mmCIF file of C-alpha atoms in Angstrom:
data_model
loop_
_atom_site.group_PDB
_atom_site.id
_atom_site.type_symbol
_atom_site.label_atom_id
_atom_site.label_comp_id
_atom_site.label_asym_id
_atom_site.label_seq_id
_atom_site.Cartn_x
_atom_site.Cartn_y
_atom_site.Cartn_z
ATOM 1 C CA MET A 93 -26.325 -24.689 -33.813
ATOM 2 C CA GLN A 94 -23.826 -22.817 -31.626
ATOM 3 C CA ILE A 95 -24.304 -19.649 -33.688
ATOM 4 C CA LEU A 96 -28.069 -19.960 -33.194
ATOM 5 C CA LYS A 97 -27.630 -20.355 -29.417
ATOM 6 C CA THR A 98 -25.377 -17.306 -29.265
ATOM 7 C CA ALA A 99 -27.820 -15.211 -31.307
ATOM 8 C CA LEU A 100 -30.678 -16.230 -29.012
ATOM 9 C CA LEU A 101 -28.595 -15.322 -25.974
ATOM 10 C CA VAL A 102 -27.841 -11.855 -27.387
ATOM 11 C CA LEU A 103 -31.561 -11.272 -28.035
ATOM 12 C CA LEU A 104 -32.475 -12.319 -24.509
ATOM 13 C CA CYS A 105 -29.895 -9.966 -23.084
ATOM 14 C CA HIS A 106 -31.043 -7.123 -25.337
ATOM 15 C CA PHE A 107 -34.679 -7.386 -24.301
ATOM 16 C CA GLY A 108 -33.864 -7.522 -20.577
ATOM 17 C CA LEU A 109 -34.603 -11.139 -19.667
ATOM 18 C CA ALA A 110 -30.949 -11.811 -18.834
ATOM 19 C CA GLN A 111 -29.614 -9.093 -16.561
ATOM 20 C CA ASN A 112 -31.522 -6.614 -14.425
ATOM 21 C CA ILE A 113 -29.310 -3.873 -13.051
ATOM 22 C CA ASP A 114 -32.170 -2.393 -11.002
ATOM 23 C CA TYR A 115 -32.690 -5.779 -9.336
ATOM 24 C CA ALA A 116 -28.961 -5.947 -8.554
ATOM 25 C CA ARG A 117 -28.900 -2.427 -7.114
ATOM 26 C CA ASN A 118 -31.898 -3.190 -4.919
ATOM 27 C CA GLN A 119 -30.179 -6.313 -3.596
ATOM 28 C CA ILE A 120 -26.998 -4.374 -2.832
ATOM 29 C CA ASP A 121 -28.960 -1.628 -1.057
ATOM 30 C CA THR A 122 -30.831 -4.198 1.033
ATOM 31 C CA LEU A 123 -27.736 -6.181 1.984
ATOM 32 C CA CYS A 124 -25.918 -2.983 2.978
ATOM 33 C CA SER A 125 -28.772 -1.481 4.983
ATOM 34 C CA PRO A 126 -28.335 -0.776 8.730
ATOM 35 C CA ALA A 127 -30.828 -3.575 9.421
ATOM 36 C CA MET A 128 -28.209 -6.078 8.178
ATOM 37 C CA HIS A 129 -25.584 -4.658 10.614
ATOM 38 C CA GLY A 130 -22.777 -5.176 8.105
ATOM 39 C CA ARG A 131 -23.684 -8.884 7.727
ATOM 40 C CA GLY A 132 -21.392 -9.800 10.589
ATOM 41 C CA TYR A 133 -21.396 -11.237 14.090
ATOM 42 C CA VAL A 134 -22.877 -8.383 16.124
ATOM 43 C CA GLN A 135 -26.682 -8.162 16.436
ATOM 44 C CA ASP A 136 -26.973 -11.318 14.290
ATOM 45 C CA GLY A 137 -26.301 -9.415 11.093
ATOM 46 C CA MET A 138 -25.116 -12.491 9.229
ATOM 47 C CA LYS A 139 -28.135 -14.550 10.273
ATOM 48 C CA ILE A 140 -30.501 -11.774 9.151
ATOM 49 C CA ALA A 141 -28.756 -11.691 5.758
ATOM 50 C CA ALA A 142 -28.777 -15.495 5.425
ATOM 51 C CA ASP A 143 -32.504 -15.662 6.138
ATOM 52 C CA TYR A 144 -33.122 -12.912 3.589
ATOM 53 C CA ILE A 145 -31.163 -14.747 0.868
ATOM 54 C CA ALA A 146 -32.984 -18.000 1.661
ATOM 55 C CA VAL A 147 -36.323 -16.233 1.194
ATOM 56 C CA GLU A 148 -35.081 -14.774 -2.083
ATOM 57 C CA PHE A 149 -33.954 -18.218 -3.284
ATOM 58 C CA GLU A 150 -37.428 -19.516 -2.575
ATOM 59 C CA ARG A 151 -39.088 -16.557 -4.268
ATOM 60 C CA LEU A 152 -36.959 -17.119 -7.365
ATOM 61 C CA GLY A 153 -38.018 -20.755 -7.497
ATOM 62 C CA LEU A 154 -34.784 -22.485 -6.473
ATOM 63 C CA GLU A 155 -35.060 -25.878 -4.821
ATOM 64 C CA LYS A 156 -33.755 -26.734 -1.375
ATOM 65 C CA ALA A 157 -30.614 -28.852 -1.497
ATOM 66 C CA ALA A 158 -30.939 -31.749 0.984
ATOM 67 C CA GLY A 159 -34.179 -30.372 2.386
ATOM 68 C CA ASN A 160 -33.046 -26.954 3.610
ATOM 69 C CA TYR A 161 -31.691 -23.737 2.138
ATOM 70 C CA LEU A 162 -29.492 -23.216 5.195
ATOM 71 C CA GLN A 163 -26.399 -25.251 6.041
ATOM 72 C CA GLU A 164 -25.459 -24.503 9.637
ATOM 73 C CA TYR A 165 -22.096 -24.707 11.419
ATOM 74 C CA THR A 166 -20.236 -22.780 14.115
ATOM 75 C CA VAL A 167 -17.086 -20.652 14.123
ATOM 76 C CA PRO A 168 -14.957 -18.860 16.736
ATOM 77 C CA VAL A 169 -14.877 -15.062 16.437
ATOM 78 C CA ASN A 170 -13.860 -12.059 18.500
ATOM 79 C CA THR A 171 -16.624 -9.439 18.438
ATOM 80 C CA PHE A 172 -17.038 -5.780 19.418
ATOM 81 C CA PRO A 173 -20.702 -5.479 20.439
ATOM 82 C CA GLY A 174 -20.768 -2.412 22.669
ATOM 83 C CA LYS A 175 -18.653 0.593 23.646
ATOM 84 C CA MET A 176 -16.058 1.802 21.152
ATOM 85 C CA GLU A 177 -14.755 5.012 22.710
ATOM 86 C CA VAL A 178 -11.305 6.524 22.201
ATOM 87 C CA LYS A 179 -10.160 9.931 23.433
ATOM 88 C CA LEU A 180 -6.628 11.014 22.572
ATOM 89 C CA GLY A 181 -5.751 13.880 24.864
ATOM 90 C CA LYS A 182 -8.822 16.117 24.619
ATOM 91 C CA LYS A 183 -9.904 14.879 21.177
ATOM 92 C CA GLU A 184 -12.650 12.299 20.840
ATOM 93 C CA LEU A 185 -12.012 9.995 17.870
ATOM 94 C CA ASN A 186 -14.612 8.506 15.530
ATOM 95 C CA PRO A 187 -14.482 4.727 14.962
ATOM 96 C CA GLY A 188 -13.806 3.758 11.357
ATOM 97 C CA GLU A 189 -12.891 7.333 10.430
ATOM 98 C CA ASP A 190 -10.138 8.212 12.938
ATOM 99 C CA PHE A 191 -9.197 4.772 14.200
ATOM 100 C CA ILE A 192 -9.792 1.039 14.018
ATOM 101 C CA VAL A 193 -9.126 -1.662 16.604
ATOM 102 C CA LYS A 194 -7.086 -4.677 15.639
ATOM 103 C CA PRO A 195 -9.619 -7.529 15.500
ATOM 104 C CA GLY A 196 -7.962 -9.724 18.141
ATOM 105 C CA SER A 197 -7.976 -6.986 20.778
ATOM 106 C CA PRO A 198 -9.447 -7.735 24.244
ATOM 107 C CA ARG A 199 -11.662 -5.470 26.332
ATOM 108 C CA ILE A 200 -10.021 -2.438 27.909
ATOM 109 C CA GLU A 201 -11.261 0.561 29.881
ATOM 110 C CA GLY A 202 -9.375 3.393 31.556
ATOM 111 C CA SER A 203 -6.979 6.301 31.088
ATOM 112 C CA PHE A 204 -3.375 5.437 30.220
ATOM 113 C CA LYS A 205 -0.071 7.232 29.739
ATOM 114 C CA ILE A 206 1.637 6.874 26.347
ATOM 115 C CA ASN A 207 5.313 6.122 25.744
ATOM 116 C CA TYR A 208 6.046 7.233 22.164
ATOM 117 C CA ILE A 209 8.628 5.566 19.943
ATOM 118 C CA ASP A 210 9.597 6.185 16.342
ATOM 119 C CA ARG A 211 9.553 3.478 13.693
ATOM 120 C CA ASP A 212 13.293 3.993 13.223
ATOM 121 C CA LEU A 213 13.765 2.387 16.634
ATOM 122 C CA PHE A 214 12.544 -0.952 15.246
ATOM 123 C CA LEU A 215 15.809 -1.216 13.310
ATOM 124 C CA ASP A 216 17.832 -1.104 16.551
ATOM 125 C CA LYS A 217 16.773 -4.204 18.466
ATOM 126 C CA GLU A 218 18.551 -3.311 21.718
ATOM 127 C CA ALA A 219 17.005 0.164 21.872
ATOM 128 C CA PHE A 220 13.638 -1.232 20.782
ATOM 129 C CA TYR A 221 13.394 -3.787 23.598
ATOM 130 C CA LYS A 222 14.680 -1.217 26.096
ATOM 131 C CA GLN A 223 11.733 1.035 25.219
ATOM 132 C CA ILE A 224 9.304 -1.880 25.545
ATOM 133 C CA SER A 225 10.638 -2.545 29.056
ATOM 134 C CA ALA A 226 10.149 1.128 29.895
ATOM 135 C CA SER A 227 6.500 0.959 28.834
ATOM 136 C CA LYS A 228 5.180 -1.127 31.715
ATOM 137 C CA ASN A 229 1.626 -0.092 32.640
ATOM 138 C CA LYS A 230 1.600 2.311 29.663
ATOM 139 C CA PHE A 231 0.561 2.282 26.036
ATOM 140 C CA ILE A 232 3.268 2.348 23.411
ATOM 141 C CA GLY A 233 2.602 4.955 20.727
ATOM 142 C CA VAL A 234 4.318 4.182 17.427
ATOM 143 C CA LEU A 235 4.833 7.363 15.437
ATOM 144 C CA PRO A 236 4.912 7.426 11.629
ATOM 145 C CA SER A 237 8.332 7.775 10.089
ATOM 146 C CA LYS A 238 9.294 10.519 7.679
ATOM 147 C CA LYS A 239 11.897 8.282 6.070
ATOM 148 C CA GLU A 240 11.582 6.001 3.071
ATOM 149 C CA TYR A 241 12.481 2.391 3.893
ATOM 150 C CA GLY A 242 13.608 -0.472 1.714
ATOM 151 C CA LYS A 243 11.940 -3.872 1.581
ATOM 152 C CA GLU A 244 14.110 -5.472 4.304
ATOM 153 C CA GLU A 245 13.708 -2.496 6.636
ATOM 154 C CA LYS A 246 9.936 -2.519 6.160
ATOM 155 C CA GLN A 247 9.933 -6.215 7.038
ATOM 156 C CA GLU A 248 11.864 -5.524 10.255
ATOM 157 C CA ILE A 249 9.392 -2.810 11.209
ATOM 158 C CA GLU A 250 6.427 -5.136 10.581
ATOM 159 C CA GLU A 251 8.063 -7.794 12.753
ATOM 160 C CA GLY A 252 8.503 -5.198 15.498
ATOM 161 C CA LEU A 253 4.838 -4.227 15.293
ATOM 162 C CA ASP A 254 3.913 -7.899 15.593
ATOM 163 C CA VAL A 255 6.014 -8.131 18.764
ATOM 164 C CA LEU A 256 4.067 -5.227 20.253
ATOM 165 C CA THR A 257 0.753 -6.809 19.318
ATOM 166 C CA TYR A 258 1.273 -10.504 19.969
ATOM 167 C CA ALA A 259 4.323 -11.147 22.201
ATOM 168 C CA ALA A 260 3.298 -12.662 25.543
ATOM 169 C CA ASP A 261 6.195 -11.019 27.469
ATOM 170 C CA ASN A 262 5.460 -7.450 26.354
ATOM 171 C CA PRO A 263 4.874 -5.489 29.611
ATOM 172 C CA ALA A 264 3.013 -2.634 27.873
ATOM 173 C CA LEU A 265 -0.776 -2.473 28.262
ATOM 174 C CA GLY A 266 -1.320 -2.008 24.537
ATOM 175 C CA THR A 267 -0.218 -0.250 21.365
ATOM 176 C CA LEU A 268 -1.305 2.815 19.417
ATOM 177 C CA ILE A 269 -0.004 2.715 15.841
ATOM 178 C CA PHE A 270 -0.182 6.096 14.104
ATOM 179 C CA ASP A 271 -0.373 5.724 10.338
ATOM 180 C CA ASP A 272 -1.297 7.772 7.259
ATOM 181 C CA SER A 273 -2.570 4.726 5.346
ATOM 182 C CA LYS A 274 -6.239 3.925 4.740
ATOM 183 C CA LEU A 275 -7.948 2.358 7.745
ATOM 184 C CA THR A 276 -8.659 -1.232 6.726
ATOM 185 C CA TRP A 277 -10.386 -3.567 9.174
ATOM 186 C CA HIS A 278 -10.497 -7.378 9.427
ATOM 187 C CA LEU A 279 -11.785 -10.131 11.729
ATOM 188 C CA SER A 280 -10.112 -12.551 14.130
ATOM 189 C CA GLN A 281 -10.918 -16.029 15.394
ATOM 190 C CA LYS A 282 -8.880 -15.366 18.547
ATOM 191 C CA GLN A 283 -8.420 -12.789 21.278
ATOM 192 C CA PHE A 284 -4.909 -11.618 22.134
ATOM 193 C CA ALA A 285 -3.305 -10.505 25.376
ATOM 194 C CA ARG A 286 -3.456 -6.731 24.776
ATOM 195 C CA PRO A 287 -5.273 -4.275 22.529
ATOM 196 C CA THR A 288 -3.812 -2.565 19.482
ATOM 197 C CA LEU A 289 -5.348 0.457 17.754
ATOM 198 C CA ILE A 290 -4.497 1.967 14.376
ATOM 199 C CA LEU A 291 -4.994 5.749 14.384
ATOM 200 C CA LYS A 292 -4.856 8.313 11.608
ATOM 201 C CA SER A 293 -1.833 10.534 12.080
ATOM 202 C CA GLY A 294 -2.500 14.160 13.022
ATOM 203 C CA GLU A 295 -0.525 17.367 13.008
ATOM 204 C CA ASP A 296 -1.103 18.078 16.697
ATOM 205 C CA LYS A 297 1.509 17.573 19.390
ATOM 206 C CA PRO A 298 1.282 13.957 20.608
ATOM 207 C CA ALA A 299 -1.115 13.570 23.535
ATOM 208 C CA LYS A 300 0.263 12.359 26.832
ATOM 209 C CA LYS A 301 -2.729 10.144 27.633
ATOM 210 C CA VAL A 302 -5.340 8.020 25.902
ATOM 211 C CA GLN A 303 -8.770 7.204 27.361
ATOM 212 C CA LEU A 304 -10.336 3.957 26.180
ATOM 213 C CA ASN A 305 -13.595 2.123 26.656
ATOM 214 C CA ILE A 306 -13.689 -0.810 24.235
ATOM 215 C CA GLU A 307 -16.017 -3.737 24.830
ATOM 216 C CA THR A 308 -15.311 -7.134 23.286
ATOM 217 C CA LYS A 309 -16.775 -10.606 23.435
ATOM 218 C CA LEU A 310 -15.040 -13.770 22.250
ATOM 219 C CA MET A 311 -17.602 -16.196 20.814
ATOM 220 C CA GLU A 312 -16.204 -19.738 20.727
ATOM 221 C CA ASN A 313 -19.108 -21.303 18.822
ATOM 222 C CA TYR A 314 -20.961 -18.656 16.886
ATOM 223 C CA PRO A 315 -23.698 -20.141 14.631
ATOM 224 C CA VAL A 316 -23.216 -19.381 10.933
ATOM 225 C CA GLN A 317 -25.028 -20.435 7.750
ATOM 226 C CA ASN A 318 -24.270 -21.153 4.120
ATOM 227 C CA VAL A 319 -27.311 -20.538 1.916
ATOM 228 C CA ILE A 320 -27.792 -23.120 -0.845
ATOM 229 C CA GLY A 321 -30.250 -23.211 -3.735
ATOM 230 C CA TYR A 322 -30.544 -25.727 -6.556
ATOM 231 C CA LEU A 323 -31.980 -25.562 -10.067
ATOM 232 C CA GLN A 324 -32.478 -28.904 -11.797
ATOM 233 C CA GLY A 325 -31.435 -28.889 -15.436
ATOM 234 C CA THR A 326 -31.368 -31.484 -18.166
ATOM 235 C CA SER A 327 -28.502 -33.429 -16.546
ATOM 236 C CA ASP A 328 -26.951 -33.947 -13.101
ATOM 237 C CA SER A 329 -23.708 -32.242 -14.144
ATOM 238 C CA VAL A 330 -23.595 -29.019 -12.093
ATOM 239 C CA ILE A 331 -22.458 -25.449 -12.636
ATOM 240 C CA LEU A 332 -21.737 -23.886 -9.238
ATOM 241 C CA ILE A 333 -22.183 -20.112 -8.956
ATOM 242 C CA SER A 334 -21.052 -18.801 -5.580
ATOM 243 C CA ALA A 335 -20.458 -15.608 -3.628
ATOM 244 C CA HIS A 336 -19.850 -14.882 0.038
ATOM 245 C CA TYR A 337 -22.583 -12.761 1.590
ATOM 246 C CA ASP A 338 -20.898 -12.036 4.933
ATOM 247 C CA HIS A 339 -18.833 -8.956 5.739
ATOM 248 C CA LEU A 340 -17.182 -7.427 8.819
ATOM 249 C CA GLY A 341 -20.285 -6.376 10.703
ATOM 250 C CA ARG A 342 -20.038 -3.843 13.530
ATOM 251 C CA MET A 343 -16.997 -2.408 15.300
ATOM 252 C CA GLY A 344 -18.889 -1.225 18.344
ATOM 253 C CA ALA A 345 -22.602 -0.609 18.631
ATOM 254 C CA GLU A 346 -22.675 2.496 16.402
ATOM 255 C CA THR A 347 -20.238 1.758 13.548
ATOM 256 C CA TYR A 348 -20.762 -0.854 10.848
ATOM 257 C CA PHE A 349 -18.990 -1.784 7.633
ATOM 258 C CA PRO A 350 -21.622 -2.041 4.828
ATOM 259 C CA GLY A 351 -19.482 -4.144 2.464
ATOM 260 C CA ALA A 352 -21.128 -2.995 -0.774
ATOM 261 C CA ASN A 353 -18.377 -4.084 -3.144
ATOM 262 C CA ASP A 354 -17.158 -6.806 -0.800
ATOM 263 C CA ASN A 355 -19.404 -8.604 -1.265
ATOM 264 C CA ALA A 356 -22.991 -7.445 -1.539
ATOM 265 C CA SER A 357 -22.139 -6.880 -5.212
ATOM 266 C CA GLY A 358 -21.108 -10.493 -5.858
ATOM 267 C CA THR A 359 -24.124 -11.781 -3.937
ATOM 268 C CA ALA A 360 -26.423 -9.553 -5.984
ATOM 269 C CA LEU A 361 -24.885 -10.801 -9.241
ATOM 270 C CA MET A 362 -25.295 -14.413 -8.101
ATOM 271 C CA LEU A 363 -28.963 -13.754 -7.257
ATOM 272 C CA ASP A 364 -29.489 -12.037 -10.614
ATOM 273 C CA LEU A 365 -28.026 -15.067 -12.405
ATOM 274 C CA ALA A 366 -30.297 -17.350 -10.365
ATOM 275 C CA ARG A 367 -33.272 -15.181 -11.348
ATOM 276 C CA HIS A 368 -32.228 -15.370 -14.999
ATOM 277 C CA TYR A 369 -31.822 -19.158 -15.135
ATOM 278 C CA ALA A 370 -34.983 -19.794 -13.120
ATOM 279 C CA GLN A 371 -36.963 -17.898 -15.799
ATOM 280 C CA LEU A 372 -35.644 -19.876 -18.759
ATOM 281 C CA ASP A 373 -37.984 -22.399 -20.376
ATOM 282 C CA THR A 374 -35.043 -24.606 -21.392
ATOM 283 C CA LEU A 375 -31.830 -24.865 -19.399
ATOM 284 C CA PRO A 376 -28.387 -25.782 -20.772
ATOM 285 C CA PRO A 377 -27.373 -29.453 -20.463
ATOM 286 C CA TYR A 378 -26.536 -29.235 -16.750
ATOM 287 C CA SER A 379 -28.001 -28.166 -13.429
ATOM 288 C CA PHE A 380 -27.151 -25.141 -11.260
ATOM 289 C CA LEU A 381 -26.054 -24.880 -7.645
ATOM 290 C CA PHE A 382 -26.093 -21.416 -6.084
ATOM 291 C CA ILE A 383 -24.250 -20.987 -2.774
ATOM 292 C CA ALA A 384 -23.951 -17.855 -0.654
ATOM 293 C CA PHE A 385 -21.132 -18.609 1.780
ATOM 294 C CA GLY A 386 -20.854 -17.301 5.321
ATOM 295 C CA ALA A 387 -17.649 -16.676 7.313
ATOM 296 C CA GLU A 388 -15.491 -15.915 4.275
ATOM 297 C CA GLU A 389 -14.043 -12.856 5.972
ATOM 298 C CA LEU A 390 -13.036 -15.003 8.936
ATOM 299 C CA GLY A 391 -10.817 -17.230 6.787
ATOM 300 C CA LEU A 392 -12.898 -18.928 4.041
ATOM 301 C CA LEU A 393 -14.578 -21.007 6.754
ATOM 302 C CA GLY A 394 -17.966 -21.386 5.049
ATOM 303 C CA SER A 395 -16.597 -22.799 1.814
ATOM 304 C CA GLU A 396 -14.201 -25.017 3.744
ATOM 305 C CA TYR A 397 -17.128 -26.417 5.727
ATOM 306 C CA TYR A 398 -19.162 -27.023 2.580
ATOM 307 C CA THR A 399 -16.391 -28.936 0.810
ATOM 308 C CA LYS A 400 -16.100 -31.183 3.868
ATOM 309 C CA ASN A 401 -19.893 -31.549 4.084
ATOM 310 C CA PRO A 402 -21.189 -31.215 0.508
ATOM 311 C CA ARG A 403 -24.910 -31.339 -0.214
ATOM 312 C CA MET A 404 -24.045 -33.211 -3.421
ATOM 313 C CA PRO A 405 -20.824 -34.934 -4.527
ATOM 314 C CA LEU A 406 -18.105 -32.457 -5.489
ATOM 315 C CA GLY A 407 -17.313 -34.679 -8.464
ATOM 316 C CA LYS A 408 -20.607 -33.639 -10.075
ATOM 317 C CA ILE A 409 -19.498 -30.013 -10.327
ATOM 318 C CA LYS A 410 -18.492 -29.305 -13.923
ATOM 319 C CA PHE A 411 -17.229 -25.806 -13.105
ATOM 320 C CA GLN A 412 -17.381 -23.189 -10.338
ATOM 321 C CA ILE A 413 -17.709 -19.446 -10.937
ATOM 322 C CA ASN A 414 -16.991 -17.591 -7.699
ATOM 323 C CA LEU A 415 -18.003 -13.918 -7.615
ATOM 324 C CA ASP A 416 -16.345 -11.555 -5.158
ATOM 325 C CA ILE A 417 -15.981 -7.746 -5.479
ATOM 326 C CA CYS A 418 -18.194 -7.233 -8.532
ATOM 327 C CA GLY A 419 -19.454 -3.679 -8.095
ATOM 328 C CA THR A 420 -17.414 -1.856 -10.739
ATOM 329 C CA GLY A 421 -16.078 -3.333 -14.000
ATOM 330 C CA ASP A 422 -15.314 -0.014 -15.708
ATOM 331 C CA LYS A 423 -11.825 -1.375 -16.425
ATOM 332 C CA GLY A 424 -12.814 -5.005 -16.981
ATOM 333 C CA ILE A 425 -12.397 -8.138 -14.891
ATOM 334 C CA GLN A 426 -9.603 -10.250 -13.417
ATOM 335 C CA VAL A 427 -9.777 -14.061 -13.527
ATOM 336 C CA VAL A 428 -7.998 -15.924 -10.727
ATOM 337 C CA ASN A 429 -7.059 -19.480 -11.811
ATOM 338 C CA GLY A 430 -7.155 -18.274 -15.416
ATOM 339 C CA SER A 431 -3.716 -19.709 -16.126
ATOM 340 C CA VAL A 432 -4.631 -22.925 -14.277
ATOM 341 C CA HIS A 433 -7.561 -23.552 -16.632
ATOM 342 C CA GLN A 434 -6.099 -21.935 -19.723
ATOM 343 C CA LYS A 435 -8.558 -23.373 -22.244
ATOM 344 C CA ARG A 436 -11.534 -22.115 -20.274
ATOM 345 C CA PHE A 437 -9.912 -18.737 -19.850
ATOM 346 C CA ASP A 438 -9.276 -18.617 -23.599
ATOM 347 C CA LEU A 439 -12.968 -19.380 -24.143
ATOM 348 C CA LEU A 440 -13.979 -16.563 -21.789
ATOM 349 C CA GLN A 441 -11.643 -14.154 -23.531
ATOM 350 C CA GLU A 442 -12.751 -15.255 -27.004
ATOM 351 C CA ILE A 443 -16.414 -14.649 -26.118
ATOM 352 C CA ASN A 444 -15.524 -11.220 -24.783
ATOM 353 C CA LYS A 445 -13.633 -10.296 -27.940
ATOM 354 C CA ARG A 446 -16.477 -11.539 -30.098
ATOM 355 C CA GLU A 447 -19.242 -9.736 -28.187
ATOM 356 C CA ALA A 448 -17.281 -6.772 -26.717
ATOM 357 C CA HIS A 449 -18.850 -7.188 -23.269
ATOM 358 C CA MET A 450 -15.964 -5.869 -21.128
ATOM 359 C CA GLN A 451 -13.039 -3.507 -21.657
ATOM 360 C CA GLN A 452 -10.620 -6.340 -20.828
ATOM 361 C CA VAL A 453 -10.435 -9.832 -19.364
ATOM 362 C CA LYS A 454 -7.173 -10.142 -17.432
ATOM 363 C CA ILE A 455 -5.583 -13.440 -16.486
ATOM 364 C CA ARG A 456 -4.185 -14.293 -13.075
ATOM 365 C CA GLY A 457 -2.682 -17.454 -11.643
ATOM 366 C CA GLU A 458 -3.601 -19.608 -8.674
ATOM 367 C CA SER A 459 -4.421 -17.756 -5.447
ATOM 368 C CA CYS A 460 -6.286 -18.876 -2.323
ATOM 369 C CA ASN A 461 -7.985 -15.523 -1.804
ATOM 370 C CA SER A 462 -11.709 -16.315 -1.980
ATOM 371 C CA ASP A 463 -14.229 -19.156 -1.723
ATOM 372 C CA HIS A 464 -13.082 -20.913 -4.897
ATOM 373 C CA CYS A 465 -9.974 -22.000 -2.967
ATOM 374 C CA TRP A 466 -11.356 -25.055 -1.157
ATOM 375 C CA PHE A 467 -13.097 -26.330 -4.294
ATOM 376 C CA HIS A 468 -9.915 -25.890 -6.302
ATOM 377 C CA LYS A 469 -7.973 -27.805 -3.636
ATOM 378 C CA ASN A 470 -10.535 -30.599 -3.882
ATOM 379 C CA GLY A 471 -10.176 -30.946 -7.638
ATOM 380 C CA VAL A 472 -13.149 -28.836 -8.755
ATOM 381 C CA PRO A 473 -12.321 -26.619 -11.783
ATOM 382 C CA ALA A 474 -12.937 -23.049 -10.620
ATOM 383 C CA PHE A 475 -12.556 -19.400 -11.511
ATOM 384 C CA PHE A 476 -12.687 -16.536 -9.050
ATOM 385 C CA ILE A 477 -13.638 -13.399 -10.975
ATOM 386 C CA TYR A 478 -13.610 -9.837 -9.672
ATOM 387 C CA THR A 479 -14.146 -6.481 -11.357
ATOM 388 C CA LEU A 480 -11.582 -3.734 -11.956
ATOM 389 C CA GLY A 481 -11.956 0.042 -11.609
ATOM 390 C CA GLY A 482 -13.902 2.234 -9.239
ATOM 391 C CA ALA A 483 -12.911 4.072 -6.087
ATOM 392 C CA GLY A 484 -11.148 1.158 -4.406
ATOM 393 C CA HIS A 485 -12.947 1.175 -1.065
ATOM 394 C CA TYR A 486 -12.206 -2.101 0.716
ATOM 395 C CA HIS A 487 -12.843 -3.225 4.297
ATOM 396 C CA ASP A 488 -13.614 0.332 5.339
ATOM 397 C CA VAL A 489 -16.714 2.284 6.332
ATOM 398 C CA HIS A 490 -16.843 3.932 2.891
ATOM 399 C CA ASP A 491 -17.604 0.720 0.989
ATOM 400 C CA ILE A 492 -21.211 1.821 0.497
ATOM 401 C CA PRO A 493 -23.660 1.332 -2.410
ATOM 402 C CA GLU A 494 -23.303 4.979 -3.486
ATOM 403 C CA ASN A 495 -19.617 4.374 -4.246
ATOM 404 C CA LEU A 496 -20.300 1.515 -6.668
ATOM 405 C CA THR A 497 -20.425 2.395 -10.342
ATOM 406 C CA LEU A 498 -21.750 -0.965 -11.576
ATOM 407 C CA GLY A 499 -20.200 0.380 -14.766
ATOM 408 C CA GLY A 500 -19.428 -3.041 -16.198
ATOM 409 C CA TYR A 501 -22.344 -4.924 -14.662
ATOM 410 C CA GLU A 502 -24.423 -5.552 -17.770
ATOM 411 C CA GLY A 503 -21.455 -6.661 -19.854
ATOM 412 C CA PHE A 504 -20.133 -8.853 -17.044
ATOM 413 C CA PHE A 505 -23.510 -10.544 -16.668
ATOM 414 C CA ARG A 506 -23.784 -11.252 -20.395
ATOM 415 C CA LEU A 507 -20.215 -12.532 -20.529
ATOM 416 C CA LEU A 508 -20.915 -15.018 -17.719
ATOM 417 C CA VAL A 509 -24.124 -16.235 -19.369
ATOM 418 C CA GLY A 510 -22.310 -16.663 -22.673
ATOM 419 C CA PHE A 511 -19.462 -18.513 -20.955
ATOM 420 C CA VAL A 512 -21.825 -20.920 -19.209
ATOM 421 C CA GLU A 513 -23.666 -21.472 -22.497
ATOM 422 C CA GLU A 514 -20.447 -22.618 -24.205
ATOM 423 C CA LEU A 515 -18.788 -24.560 -21.364
#
């Protein structure tokens, strides 16, 4: 009987009923469009995306769980809705390309002198604090070091940078950190005492002044939504397929972070799986719950809220498959919690070996790094699966649909369907 089921599954995949890569690409393009504003907190980008997913759930034929597709709650978040202007000396800098603002930064406007210090100074505490004291009413500019540091020295430098950013008794007006690393942005639930900017290092002589006009707004109770769809099967035992749909949104009125890989790709895969199961005449011996979580980028807040306010008892969930960063797959997939649920991981790997869906299925241990975390903590068996390969754009303005290969998409889809079939 199991061989017959597997053969039927392969036929369905072959003739296109299972996965639809064009459907997935269209979903990614839509979720990353300027109209979604990066699916964040400026210009209601997240709400626009949530409403879109709810409409898609309805179009696919999913039922409303507890009478509504949307589960609403509020979160605190620091936002950047307006001006995002930085001029270093005579050079105007482009947000997202030349600089980012640390997400807890407050509003600031004006022209300020810069007191430069080298990272080496962080290893001499007396000299370090002396320079901080000399930076009153100025910005501190932290220059990149040309030295190679060990692990302990790097830790000391990071602690020094934290002092500049967060310490209440720092008399400087703010900090400019010059760095050659990729500009990677995040979000904050709080607003701190002074602004910090990360700037790409240049070859020019350091400017004496910086001109800033950065508008911020701390939202104490910003309304957010989880989007929930249900598909009744032949039993009340539930397979939960989840993905967070939110991203970073806008850093100023003109710059947004599309979030193609993180996580329009996982949302698109979840929707494609919902489309697939909604079309089947006969479902496996369980039901399906599809959840697109909000506020993941703010600290897994959407999934935390759901586990505290579930639409159905968590004990009914047979297994959770959480999809996050699913836009490549050229080099296979990584399974978080694989070693926690070894037998299920072995099943996933055995199916992959048998059907040759992916280049590799790599195992990873427990990690609270996506929306599976709160379910795992509440006793729900869960995998978080992400794809490997591709350009590696993450939390930057270059995470766009054009940079996604979707090279392993079809195999990944078929592997998940086969895994669910044999759970």
